[in-house]
C-alpha positions as CSV (number, residue, x, y, z in Angstrom):
1,X,4.7,-46.3,4.4
2,X,4.1,-45.7,0.5
3,X,4.3,-42.1,-1.5
4,X,0.5,-43.5,-2.7
5,X,-0.4,-43.9,0.7
6,X,1.3,-40.7,2.1
7,X,-0.8,-38.9,-0.2
8,X,-3.6,-40.8,1.0
9,X,-3.3,-39.4,4.2
10,X,-2.9,-35.3,3.0
11,X,-6.4,-35.5,2.7
12,X,-10.1,-37.4,2.7
13,X,-11.7,-36.8,-0.6
14,X,-14.9,-38.5,0.4
15,X,-15.2,-35.4,2.4
16,X,-18.3,-33.3,0.1
17,X,-17.9,-29.3,-0.9
18,X,-20.2,-27.6,1.5
19,X,-22.2,-26.0,-1.1
20,X,-25.8,-26.5,-0.5
21,X,-28.0,-23.5,-1.1
22,X,-26.3,-20.1,-1.4
23,X,-29.4,-18.4,0.0
24,X,-29.2,-19.9,3.0
25,X,-25.0,-20.8,3.6
26,X,-23.7,-18.5,5.6
27,X,-20.5,-19.0,7.8
28,X,-19.8,-17.7,10.8
29,X,-15.5,-16.7,11.6
30,X,-15.5,-18.6,15.0
31,X,-12.5,-19.4,14.6
32,X,-11.4,-15.5,16.0
33,X,-7.7,-14.8,16.6
34,X,-7.0,-12.1,19.1
35,X,-7.9,-8.9,16.9
36,X,-10.4,-10.2,14.4
37,X,-13.9,-9.8,13.8
38,X,-16.3,-11.9,15.0
39,X,-19.0,-11.7,12.3
40,X,-21.3,-13.9,9.9
41,X,-20.4,-14.2,5.9
42,X,-23.7,-14.1,3.6
43,X,-22.8,-16.5,0.6
44,X,-26.1,-15.4,-1.7
45,X,-28.0,-12.4,-2.4
46,X,-30.8,-12.2,-3.9
47,X,-30.4,-10.1,-7.0
48,X,-30.3,-9.2,-10.4
49,X,-28.1,-11.6,-12.5
50,X,-25.7,-9.1,-13.8
51,X,-25.1,-7.5,-10.5
52,X,-26.7,-4.4,-11.0
53,X,-28.9,-2.1,-8.5
54,X,-32.5,-2.1,-8.6
55,X,-32.7,1.0,-7.4
56,X,-31.5,4.9,-7.8
57,X,-28.9,4.5,-5.0
58,X,-25.2,3.5,-5.5
59,X,-25.6,0.2,-4.0
60,X,-24.8,-3.1,-5.9
61,X,-25.7,-6.9,-5.0
62,X,-23.8,-9.3,-7.0
63,X,-25.0,-12.5,-8.9
64,X,-25.5,-15.7,-7.0
65,X,-24.0,-17.6,-9.5
66,X,-22.1,-19.6,-9.9
67,X,-22.1,-21.1,-6.3
68,X,-19.5,-20.8,-3.6
69,X,-17.0,-23.3,-3.0
70,X,-16.9,-23.8,1.2
71,X,-14.2,-26.6,1.7
72,X,-10.0,-25.7,2.5
73,X,-8.0,-25.3,-0.7
74,X,-6.4,-28.5,-0.1
75,X,-9.5,-30.5,-0.6
76,X,-10.6,-28.1,-3.6
77,X,-6.1,-29.1,-5.2
78,X,-7.4,-33.4,-4.7
79,X,-10.7,-33.5,-5.9
80,X,-10.3,-30.0,-8.5
81,X,-7.1,-30.1,-9.9
82,X,-4.7,-32.7,-9.7
83,X,-7.6,-35.7,-10.6
84,X,-8.2,-33.1,-14.5
85,X,-5.2,-31.7,-15.1
86,X,-1.9,-34.0,-13.5
87,X,-0.3,-34.2,-16.8
88,X,-1.0,-31.1,-17.8
89,X,1.8,-28.3,-17.4
90,X,1.2,-26.1,-14.5
91,X,4.8,-24.2,-13.4
92,X,7.6,-23.1,-15.7
93,X,10.2,-20.5,-14.0
94,X,12.6,-19.6,-16.6
95,X,14.9,-18.6,-14.1
96,X,15.6,-21.3,-12.3
97,X,17.4,-24.6,-13.5
98,X,15.8,-27.9,-14.5
99,X,15.2,-30.2,-12.3
100,X,16.4,-34.5,-12.4
101,X,13.9,-35.4,-11.1
102,X,11.0,-33.8,-13.4
103,X,10.7,-32.3,-16.3
104,X,9.0,-34.3,-19.3
105,X,11.7,-34.1,-21.5
106,X,12.4,-30.7,-21.7
107,X,15.6,-29.7,-19.8
108,X,15.9,-25.7,-20.2
109,X,14.5,-24.5,-17.4
110,X,12.4,-25.6,-14.6
111,X,9.4,-27.1,-15.6
112,X,6.7,-29.0,-13.6
113,X,3.7,-30.5,-14.9
114,X,0.4,-30.7,-12.5
115,X,1.2,-34.1,-10.5
116,X,5.1,-33.5,-10.5
117,X,4.1,-30.2,-9.2
118,X,1.9,-32.1,-6.8
119,X,4.7,-34.6,-6.1
120,X,7.1,-31.0,-5.0
121,X,3.9,-29.8,-2.4
122,X,3.8,-33.2,-0.6
123,X,7.3,-33.3,-0.1
124,X,7.1,-29.9,0.9
125,X,4.3,-30.2,3.4
126,X,6.2,-33.3,4.9
127,X,9.3,-31.8,5.5
128,X,8.0,-28.4,7.2
129,X,5.8,-31.4,9.5
130,X,9.2,-32.7,10.3
131,X,10.0,-29.8,11.2
132,X,7.3,-29.3,13.6
133,X,5.5,-26.5,12.0
134,X,2.1,-27.2,13.1
135,X,-2.2,-26.4,12.3
136,X,-2.0,-23.0,12.7
137,X,2.4,-22.1,12.9
138,X,3.2,-18.9,10.7
139,X,5.6,-19.8,7.6
140,X,7.2,-16.9,6.9
141,X,8.7,-16.2,2.6
142,X,10.5,-12.8,1.5
143,X,12.4,-14.4,-1.7
144,X,12.0,-12.6,-5.3
145,X,9.4,-14.7,-7.5
146,X,10.3,-18.3,-7.9
147,X,8.9,-21.2,-7.6
148,X,9.2,-21.8,-4.1
149,X,5.9,-19.5,-3.6
150,X,3.1,-21.2,-5.4
151,X,4.6,-24.6,-3.9
152,X,4.4,-23.3,-0.1
153,X,1.0,-21.7,-0.9
154,X,0.1,-25.2,-1.2
155,X,2.1,-27.2,1.4
156,X,1.7,-24.9,4.0
157,X,-2.4,-24.8,3.3
158,X,-2.2,-28.7,3.1
159,X,-0.8,-28.9,7.1
160,X,-2.9,-25.7,8.2
161,X,0.1,-23.3,8.6
162,X,-0.9,-20.5,7.3
163,X,1.9,-18.2,4.6
164,X,3.1,-15.5,5.4
165,X,4.5,-13.4,2.1
166,X,6.9,-10.4,2.9
167,X,8.6,-8.0,0.8
168,X,11.3,-8.9,-0.1
169,X,12.5,-5.0,-0.5
170,X,11.9,-4.0,3.5
171,X,14.5,-2.8,5.3
172,X,15.6,-4.8,8.3
173,X,13.4,-2.5,11.3
174,X,10.3,-3.3,9.5
175,X,11.3,-7.7,8.7
176,X,12.4,-8.1,12.4
177,X,8.8,-5.8,13.3
178,X,6.4,-7.5,10.8
179,X,7.8,-11.4,12.3
180,X,8.0,-10.5,15.4
181,X,3.9,-9.6,14.7
182,X,3.4,-12.7,13.6
183,X,5.9,-15.0,15.6
184,X,6.9,-16.6,12.3
185,X,8.3,-20.1,13.2
186,X,9.7,-20.7,9.8
187,X,11.6,-18.2,7.7
188,X,12.3,-19.3,3.6
189,X,14.8,-16.9,1.9
190,X,17.2,-16.1,-0.7
191,X,21.1,-15.6,-0.2
192,X,20.6,-12.7,-3.0
193,X,17.5,-10.2,-4.2
194,X,18.8,-7.7,-7.1
195,X,22.0,-8.7,-6.8
196,X,22.2,-7.6,-3.5
197,X,24.2,-9.6,-0.5
198,X,21.4,-10.3,1.9
199,X,23.4,-12.8,4.0
200,X,25.0,-10.0,6.0
201,X,21.3,-8.6,6.9
202,X,19.4,-12.2,7.5
203,X,22.4,-13.3,9.9
204,X,22.7,-10.3,11.8
205,X,18.7,-10.0,12.4
206,X,17.7,-13.4,13.4
207,X,18.6,-13.2,16.9
208,X,15.9,-10.6,17.5
209,X,13.2,-13.0,16.7
210,X,12.6,-15.2,19.4
211,X,10.0,-17.3,17.9
212,X,12.1,-18.3,14.6
213,X,12.7,-22.4,15.0
214,X,14.7,-22.4,11.5
215,X,15.5,-20.7,8.3
216,X,15.8,-21.6,4.7
217,X,17.8,-21.1,2.1
218,X,15.8,-21.1,-0.8
219,X,19.2,-21.1,-3.5
220,X,18.5,-18.3,-6.1
221,X,22.5,-18.1,-7.3
222,X,24.7,-21.2,-6.9
223,X,23.7,-22.3,-10.5
224,X,25.0,-19.5,-11.9
225,X,28.4,-18.6,-13.6
226,X,31.0,-17.0,-10.5
227,X,28.6,-17.2,-8.0
228,X,28.9,-18.5,-4.6
229,X,28.3,-21.8,-3.6
230,X,25.8,-23.2,-1.4
231,X,28.2,-24.4,1.2
232,X,29.9,-20.9,1.3
233,X,26.6,-19.7,1.5
234,X,25.3,-21.7,4.1
235,X,28.8,-21.1,6.6
236,X,28.1,-17.5,6.9
237,X,25.7,-18.2,8.5
238,X,25.9,-20.7,10.7
239,X,28.8,-18.6,12.1
240,X,26.4,-15.7,13.0
241,X,23.4,-17.8,14.0
242,X,21.8,-17.5,17.3
243,X,20.9,-20.2,19.8
244,X,17.3,-19.2,19.6
245,X,16.9,-19.8,16.3
246,X,17.8,-24.2,15.9
247,X,18.7,-24.3,12.3
248,X,20.0,-22.6,8.8
249,X,19.4,-25.2,6.3
250,X,19.0,-25.9,2.5
251,X,15.8,-25.9,0.7
252,X,16.4,-29.1,-0.4
253,X,17.5,-30.5,3.5
254,X,13.5,-29.4,4.0
255,X,12.1,-31.3,0.8
256,X,14.5,-34.2,1.8
257,X,14.1,-35.1,5.5
258,X,9.7,-36.3,4.0
259,X,12.0,-39.3,2.8
260,X,11.9,-40.5,6.4
261,X,9.3,-38.9,7.7
262,X,8.6,-41.2,11.0
263,X,5.7,-39.7,12.5
264,X,2.7,-41.3,13.7
265,X,1.0,-37.8,14.6
266,X,-1.2,-37.3,12.1
267,X,-0.1,-35.5,9.3
268,X,-3.2,-33.4,8.2
269,X,-5.2,-31.9,10.4
270,X,-9.3,-30.9,10.2
271,X,-9.3,-28.0,7.9
272,X,-12.5,-25.6,7.4
273,X,-12.9,-22.9,4.9
274,X,-13.0,-20.3,7.1
275,X,-10.2,-20.6,8.5
276,X,-6.6,-18.4,7.9
277,X,-4.8,-19.9,5.1
278,X,-2.3,-16.7,3.9
279,X,-1.2,-13.3,5.8
280,X,-0.6,-10.4,3.5
281,X,1.1,-7.3,4.4
282,X,0.1,-3.1,3.5
283,X,1.9,-1.0,2.2
284,X,2.5,0.6,5.3
285,X,2.0,4.0,3.2
286,X,-0.1,4.9,6.4
287,X,2.1,3.6,9.8
288,X,3.4,0.1,9.5
289,X,2.3,-2.8,7.9
290,X,-1.1,-4.2,9.1
291,X,-0.9,-8.3,8.6
292,X,-4.3,-9.1,6.1
293,X,-6.1,-12.5,7.1
294,X,-7.3,-13.9,4.5
295,X,-9.3,-17.8,4.9
296,X,-9.4,-21.0,2.1
297,X,-12.6,-19.3,1.1
298,X,-11.6,-15.9,0.7
299,X,-8.2,-17.2,-1.6
300,X,-10.4,-19.8,-3.4
301,X,-13.1,-17.6,-4.8
302,X,-11.2,-14.7,-5.7
303,X,-9.0,-16.9,-7.7
304,X,-12.3,-18.9,-9.4
305,X,-14.0,-15.0,-9.9
306,X,-10.8,-13.2,-11.6
307,X,-10.0,-16.7,-14.0
308,X,-13.8,-16.6,-14.7
309,X,-14.0,-12.7,-16.1
310,X,-10.6,-14.2,-18.2
311,X,-11.8,-17.1,-19.3
312,X,-9.0,-19.3,-18.1
313,X,-8.4,-22.7,-18.8
314,X,-6.0,-25.7,-19.0
315,X,-5.3,-24.3,-22.8
316,X,-3.9,-20.8,-21.0
317,X,-1.0,-20.3,-19.8
318,X,0.1,-17.0,-17.8
319,X,3.1,-15.2,-17.7
320,X,2.6,-13.8,-14.3
321,X,5.0,-10.6,-13.8
322,X,4.1,-8.5,-10.6
323,X,5.7,-9.5,-7.0
324,X,4.5,-12.7,-5.6
325,X,4.4,-11.4,-1.8
326,X,1.6,-9.1,-3.7
327,X,-2.2,-10.6,-3.8
328,X,-2.1,-9.3,-7.4
329,X,0.6,-12.4,-8.6
330,X,-0.2,-14.8,-5.8
331,X,-3.5,-14.7,-6.1
332,X,-4.6,-12.9,-9.6
333,X,-1.9,-14.5,-11.2
334,X,-0.7,-17.9,-9.3
335,X,-4.4,-19.0,-7.9
336,X,-6.4,-18.4,-11.0
337,X,-4.7,-20.1,-13.3
338,X,-3.9,-23.2,-10.8
339,X,-8.2,-23.4,-10.5
340,X,-8.3,-23.7,-14.2
341,X,-5.2,-26.0,-14.5
342,X,-3.9,-23.1,-16.7
343,X,-0.1,-22.9,-16.7
344,X,1.6,-20.4,-14.4
345,X,4.9,-18.7,-16.1
346,X,7.5,-17.0,-14.0
347,X,9.5,-14.9,-16.2
348,X,12.3,-13.4,-14.5
349,X,12.8,-13.0,-10.5
350,X,12.3,-9.4,-10.5
351,X,10.1,-6.8,-12.9
352,X,12.4,-7.3,-16.3
353,X,10.8,-6.2,-19.3
354,X,12.6,-8.0,-22.2
355,X,12.4,-11.1,-19.7
356,X,8.9,-10.8,-19.6
357,X,8.6,-10.2,-23.8
358,X,10.9,-13.3,-24.5
359,X,8.9,-15.3,-22.2
360,X,5.6,-14.7,-23.8
361,X,7.2,-15.4,-27.3
362,X,9.5,-18.2,-25.9
363,X,6.9,-19.8,-23.8
364,X,3.7,-19.0,-26.3
365,X,2.1,-17.3,-22.9
366,X,-2.1,-16.7,-23.2
367,X,-2.3,-14.4,-20.7
368,X,-0.1,-11.6,-19.6
369,X,-0.9,-9.8,-16.2
370,X,0.6,-6.6,-14.1
371,X,-0.5,-3.2,-13.2
372,X,-0.1,0.3,-15.7
373,X,3.3,0.8,-15.1
374,X,4.5,-2.6,-16.0
375,X,2.4,-2.8,-19.3
376,X,3.9,0.6,-20.2
377,X,7.8,-0.4,-19.5
378,X,6.9,-3.8,-21.6
379,X,5.6,-1.4,-24.7
380,X,8.4,0.8,-24.6
381,X,10.7,-2.7,-24.9
382,X,8.8,-3.6,-27.2
383,X,9.6,-0.8,-29.5
384,X,13.3,-1.4,-29.4
385,X,13.3,-5.4,-30.1
386,X,12.5,-6.9,-33.3
387,X,11.1,-9.6,-34.7
388,X,9.7,-10.9,-31.3
389,X,6.2,-13.3,-32.1
390,X,4.1,-12.0,-29.3
391,X,1.0,-13.0,-31.7
392,X,-0.1,-15.7,-28.8
393,X,-1.4,-13.3,-26.4
394,X,-5.2,-13.6,-25.6
395,X,-6.4,-11.8,-22.7
396,X,-4.9,-9.8,-19.8
397,X,-5.1,-7.7,-16.7
398,X,-4.5,-4.6,-15.6
399,X,-4.7,-4.1,-10.9
400,X,-3.6,-0.8,-9.3
401,X,-4.1,2.4,-11.2
402,X,-6.6,3.8,-13.9
403,X,-5.9,2.8,-17.6
404,X,-5.4,5.9,-20.4
405,X,-7.3,5.5,-23.9
406,X,-3.8,5.6,-24.8
407,X,-2.9,2.8,-23.4
408,X,-5.8,0.4,-24.0
409,X,-5.3,1.2,-27.5
410,X,-1.4,0.1,-27.4
411,X,-1.7,-3.0,-25.6
412,X,-5.0,-4.2,-28.3
413,X,-2.6,-3.0,-30.6
414,X,1.6,-3.7,-30.0
415,X,0.8,-6.7,-27.4
416,X,-2.4,-8.1,-29.2
417,X,-4.2,-8.3,-26.5
418,X,-7.8,-7.9,-27.9
419,X,-9.5,-9.5,-24.9
420,X,-7.6,-6.8,-22.0
421,X,-9.5,-7.3,-18.5
422,X,-9.2,-3.8,-16.2
423,X,-9.9,-5.0,-12.6
424,X,-10.0,-3.2,-8.5
425,X,-9.8,-4.5,-5.4
426,X,-7.8,-4.0,-1.9
427,X,-5.6,-6.8,-0.2
428,X,-8.3,-6.6,2.3
429,X,-11.2,-7.9,-0.2
430,X,-8.8,-11.2,-1.2
431,X,-7.3,-9.3,-4.6
432,X,-9.9,-8.5,-7.0
433,X,-13.7,-7.2,-6.4
434,X,-14.8,-5.7,-9.5
435,X,-13.1,-6.2,-13.3
436,X,-14.9,-5.4,-16.8
437,X,-15.3,-8.3,-19.3
438,X,-13.7,-8.9,-22.2
439,X,-15.8,-8.3,-24.5
440,X,-17.0,-4.8,-23.0
441,X,-16.5,-1.5,-24.4
442,X,-13.5,0.1,-24.8
443,X,-14.6,2.8,-23.0
444,X,-15.7,1.3,-20.1
445,X,-12.0,0.0,-20.3
446,X,-10.6,3.3,-19.8
447,X,-13.1,5.0,-17.3
448,X,-14.4,1.8,-15.3
449,X,-13.5,-0.9,-13.1
450,X,-16.1,-2.8,-14.2
451,X,-19.1,-4.6,-12.7
452,X,-18.8,-6.2,-9.3
453,X,-18.2,-10.2,-8.4
454,X,-21.0,-12.4,-7.4
455,X,-21.6,-13.0,-4.5
456,X,-20.1,-9.8,-3.2
457,X,-21.9,-6.2,-2.5
458,X,-21.4,-2.3,-2.4
459,X,-22.3,0.3,-2.1
460,X,-21.3,4.0,-2.1
461,X,-21.5,6.4,1.2
462,X,-21.4,9.8,1.6
463,X,-18.1,11.0,3.5
464,X,-19.9,13.2,6.1
465,X,-23.7,11.8,6.5
466,X,-22.4,7.8,5.7
467,X,-25.6,7.0,4.2
468,X,-26.1,5.9,0.6
469,X,-25.7,8.4,-2.0
470,X,-27.5,8.0,-5.4
471,X,-26.3,7.0,-8.7
472,X,-23.3,9.2,-10.6
473,X,-22.6,10.9,-6.8
474,X,-19.4,10.6,-5.4
475,X,-18.3,9.2,-2.0
476,X,-16.6,6.5,-0.3
477,X,-16.3,2.8,-1.5
478,X,-17.3,0.1,0.9
479,X,-17.5,-3.8,0.1
480,X,-18.9,-6.6,1.8
481,X,-19.0,-10.2,1.3
482,X,-17.1,-13.6,0.9
483,X,-14.0,-12.0,0.6
484,X,-13.5,-9.1,3.5
485,X,-10.4,-10.4,5.6
486,X,-11.1,-11.9,8.6
487,X,-9.3,-8.7,10.3
488,X,-6.0,-7.6,10.8
489,X,-3.6,-10.1,12.6
490,X,-2.9,-9.3,16.0
491,X,-4.5,-6.0,15.6
492,X,-8.1,-5.3,17.2
493,X,-8.0,-1.6,16.8
494,X,-7.2,-1.6,13.4
495,X,-9.7,-3.8,12.4
496,X,-12.4,-2.0,13.9
497,X,-11.3,0.9,12.8
498,X,-11.6,-0.7,9.3
499,X,-14.0,-2.9,9.7
500,X,-17.8,-1.9,10.5
501,X,-21.5,-3.1,10.8
502,X,-24.6,-2.1,9.6
503,X,-28.3,-1.1,11.3
504,X,-28.2,-6.0,9.8
505,X,-25.4,-6.9,11.2
506,X,-23.3,-7.1,7.8
507,X,-19.7,-6.5,8.2
508,X,-18.6,-3.6,5.8
509,X,-14.6,-3.1,4.6
510,X,-14.2,0.7,5.0
511,X,-11.7,1.3,1.3
512,X,-10.8,4.7,1.4
513,X,-11.3,4.9,-2.1
514,X,-13.9,7.9,-3.9
515,X,-15.5,6.4,-6.3
516,X,-19.0,6.6,-8.1
517,X,-21.4,3.5,-9.8
518,X,-22.2,4.5,-12.8
519,X,-26.5,3.7,-14.1
520,X,-25.4,0.5,-15.7
521,X,-23.5,-0.8,-12.4
522,X,-19.6,-0.1,-12.9
523,X,-17.4,1.5,-11.3
524,X,-15.1,4.2,-11.3
525,X,-12.3,5.0,-8.9
526,X,-11.7,9.0,-8.8
527,X,-9.5,9.6,-5.2
528,X,-8.6,8.7,-2.6
529,X,-11.0,10.0,1.0
530,X,-7.6,11.4,2.9
531,X,-7.5,13.4,-0.3
532,X,-11.3,15.0,0.0
533,X,-11.5,18.1,2.3
534,X,-14.7,19.2,4.2
535,X,-15.3,22.1,5.9
536,X,-18.6,22.7,7.3
537,X,-20.4,20.0,6.5
538,X,-19.0,20.7,2.7
539,X,-17.5,18.1,0.5
540,X,-14.7,19.4,-1.5
541,X,-13.3,16.2,-4.0
542,X,-10.2,17.4,-5.1
543,X,-9.5,17.3,-9.0
């Protein structure tokens, strides 16, 4: 079968998106993995166009437009992304060697156009299929930032598998716990992380994961002078592999399997927008990490809403700084760029302020994302560097914490970002739900996290009565709409604690954040519910 014919099998492009009428479209979460909430998610709301509230209560309803995409990620890639941007730059990784088959005439680092990225995705999907990965199987990745992340994001989606993005800083016991929790079938990992050898730890753990069939090594060191060769790394693993782990492989071996794929089994299963495609883990600050179950519909639409607030287009290139195991890197960075045909630029494996600044200058990046502490570190580093041209920067997004007036001023003045946006969200709601506009006043960017996204609802409730409070009053923020997770994987008790239904049957995610909503519909985050003291029905907010 030719490569073109195989790609035709990847997805039936004749299938039409299930848009319909947003006011009546309801997608029921009917495929329930144990621990998931069964609830209808309303796709459209009757509301004011600007998302502001129609009463004095702290209850927001997002706009109905634009309509939601209600098809899976692979359909969107084949129908809306690849045909429109095939020759555009898609992915640049400054820390990886050039590919002998993809470069567009450049050889300083890894550079892929959208059509070249599509070839990598197709090869990876076929390789995973040859390994026996099927719809619903969990594929884990715990590497630093690397091109393998976006490739796996799309490749696993194509075959209906679920990508579990795992923090590479987990202690051995934490890694074992999360891999067991999700019954991980294939794990992608690197032989080193932050110059630390990961081989001894990984090789000692694989026998503790009964479900693990393959460990795939993503080589991030053999191309560097003085580092171990691929054969040396593999030899160490093979010496320690267990009977339960069928193979330790190079990444190249997985991809090469696609060239002799002979299976007669249909390569691509039927996919639905409400099926789980990604597991992301909570921080574990209040217990063991929980696996957040995100769907095609969650991620695709959230990426579009982020991109819309940033005004992204195919003319943009986003310097993606946060770790890719986090939604700030994987959704707000990768997916938001791809849905608009922008290029994703990876400056370094882990956060490295000088590398970020040099990358912006060399690649003429127009967008920068990160948390406030990352921006602060970059600004401090910039003060020590000379003759660096960052004039290409147009916009950026700051998430994770409130942003001070001083920091916004420095970002605008020193980095030249005039269209900075601030956003708020949580992993359980697909990344982001509130975001400022590029043209919002600075006071809104330093005191609020913006306005609500389309097709979402938010309310602030009293901590004792759980009734909606008046505008300007503090309480716990609850969120409802398309972006809510399907549940914590295999954890019905924690799911039931976090996701509750109101009298109308609408499901709400309890954020645990103390917030207030002003008269213009902007949200302010002022603390955490766990920091509030309640005595005799009286609420005391800590300063």
